[in-house]
Amino acid sequence: MMADYDSIIRNAYSTEHDQILDIGITDGTITALDEEIDAAADTEIDAEENLVGPGFVDSHMHIDKSFAACGERRPKGNESAFDFSDIKTREEEYFADASVEDITQRALQNIEMAVAAGTTYIRSHVAVNHETFGLQNMEAVTAARAEARQLADLQLVPAARHVPDAAGKELLSDAIELGKRDESTGEAVLVGGSDPAGSNKDIERTMEAWFDVASEHDVGLDVHIQDGGTLGGYTLERLLEYTRENGYDGRVTASHCFCLSHISDWQLDELIDAFTAMDANIVTCYQSTRPSMPVRKLLEEGVTLAHGTDNDRDFVFPHGNADSLEGALVESTKLHGDRTFADDYRWFDTNEGLGWLWRMITEQGAAALGISDQYGLQEGTPADLVVFDEPSPQWAIISQATRRYVIKDGVVVARDGELVPEYKVTE
Ligand SMILES: [Zn+2]
């Protein structure tokens, strides 16, 4: 008998439909969603009424730095506490020694770790540096992207430490060209950077440079805004003003935004209005999310707030397993709030709060990456799915559910937390 579908996942609980469904997959696409599909398939998976969700969206990684702090008995970045000036030197030494092939292999190792944990979409920042290692990391990461295409879709965000001068701008421009060379659907390239004030010491010239390069190549922006307090708040105001002036609505992401946990309510309210008016996104990463960040308020007021693991085991963060579900659990614990304010106290432990954390690692991420129309359990979207051994997002986060199957374009690429051997991309 001819199979009607390549695969069918039966008895799948979909949280977006709040229903138990059968999912029919043909040619890598979801082609049927029904209470019961009366047909046969070459491959059938019984989800046993457990959760089946779309692949996680990891909205912030630095896969060019993957495993930079490994290779010794203890993490080699952990001999002293975080010191940014020291980290810059260590990174530059590391990149000076590493070959393109080394960086490619470690990036692939990180992608494999993320995919085994259920991630099928990644946005990764990539360092470029006109004084030292040039485009080497961008070359490595574009090679890794091509190599790992059957595992995950990658968006790349080249970022120069200093962009305002001509050499920095040109290198950033070259990095965008390189990233676009074998661009395919869903694998965008964006302009990155960090801290126009704190790092670049010139907010206006830095933003002009970013938007110049982005407009020239018609790509979006995702920039680190890590400056705290009113300086960070002012930087975000300027970023959103540049967004408006350049007609960049819906194409700008501000990563981290630590200042949101420091500024006054009126400034926060003004910024939230500007973010929603410009359809601009925020990405927070569990390792660095400030416990007082107004995550709940941002979500409830309609800001697209996505999540990244930032898990690269590099000199900045030696921890983590590139596991978005782990990130969601840590966030729920970290964002406890203060018992004095009963509304917020342990709100991220409630089913509603855990539900929002789930959305941050799934649909909010898809919105930030601009891929909402190709994402989720809908007929016609790519069959990028995860079958869990728990019945809901809430239980999946609490119990750190087993990812029984990770399915990319209709193909099972990982089982029970391990990559299927034939889909391994590392050597
Ligand atoms: Zn970052």
mmCIF file of C-alpha atoms and ligand atoms in Angstrom, residues 60-62 125 224 226 256 310, ligand 1:
data_model
loop_
_atom_site.group_PDB
_atom_site.id
_atom_site.type_symbol
_atom_site.label_atom_id
_atom_site.label_comp_id
_atom_site.label_asym_id
_atom_site.label_seq_id
_atom_site.Cartn_x
_atom_site.Cartn_y
_atom_site.Cartn_z
ATOM 1 C CA HIS A 60 21.107 34.773 20.791
ATOM 2 C CA MET A 61 24.293 32.757 20.541
ATOM 3 C CA HIS A 62 27.927 33.442 19.603
ATOM 4 C CA HIS A 125 26.383 36.915 16.516
ATOM 5 C CA HIS A 224 23.907 44.495 22.037
ATOM 6 C CA GLN A 226 24.404 46.506 27.572
ATOM 7 C CA HIS A 256 20.091 42.259 26.591
ATOM 8 C CA ASP A 310 24.068 32.686 24.886
HETATM 9 ZN ZN ZN B 1 25.877 38.473 22.834
#
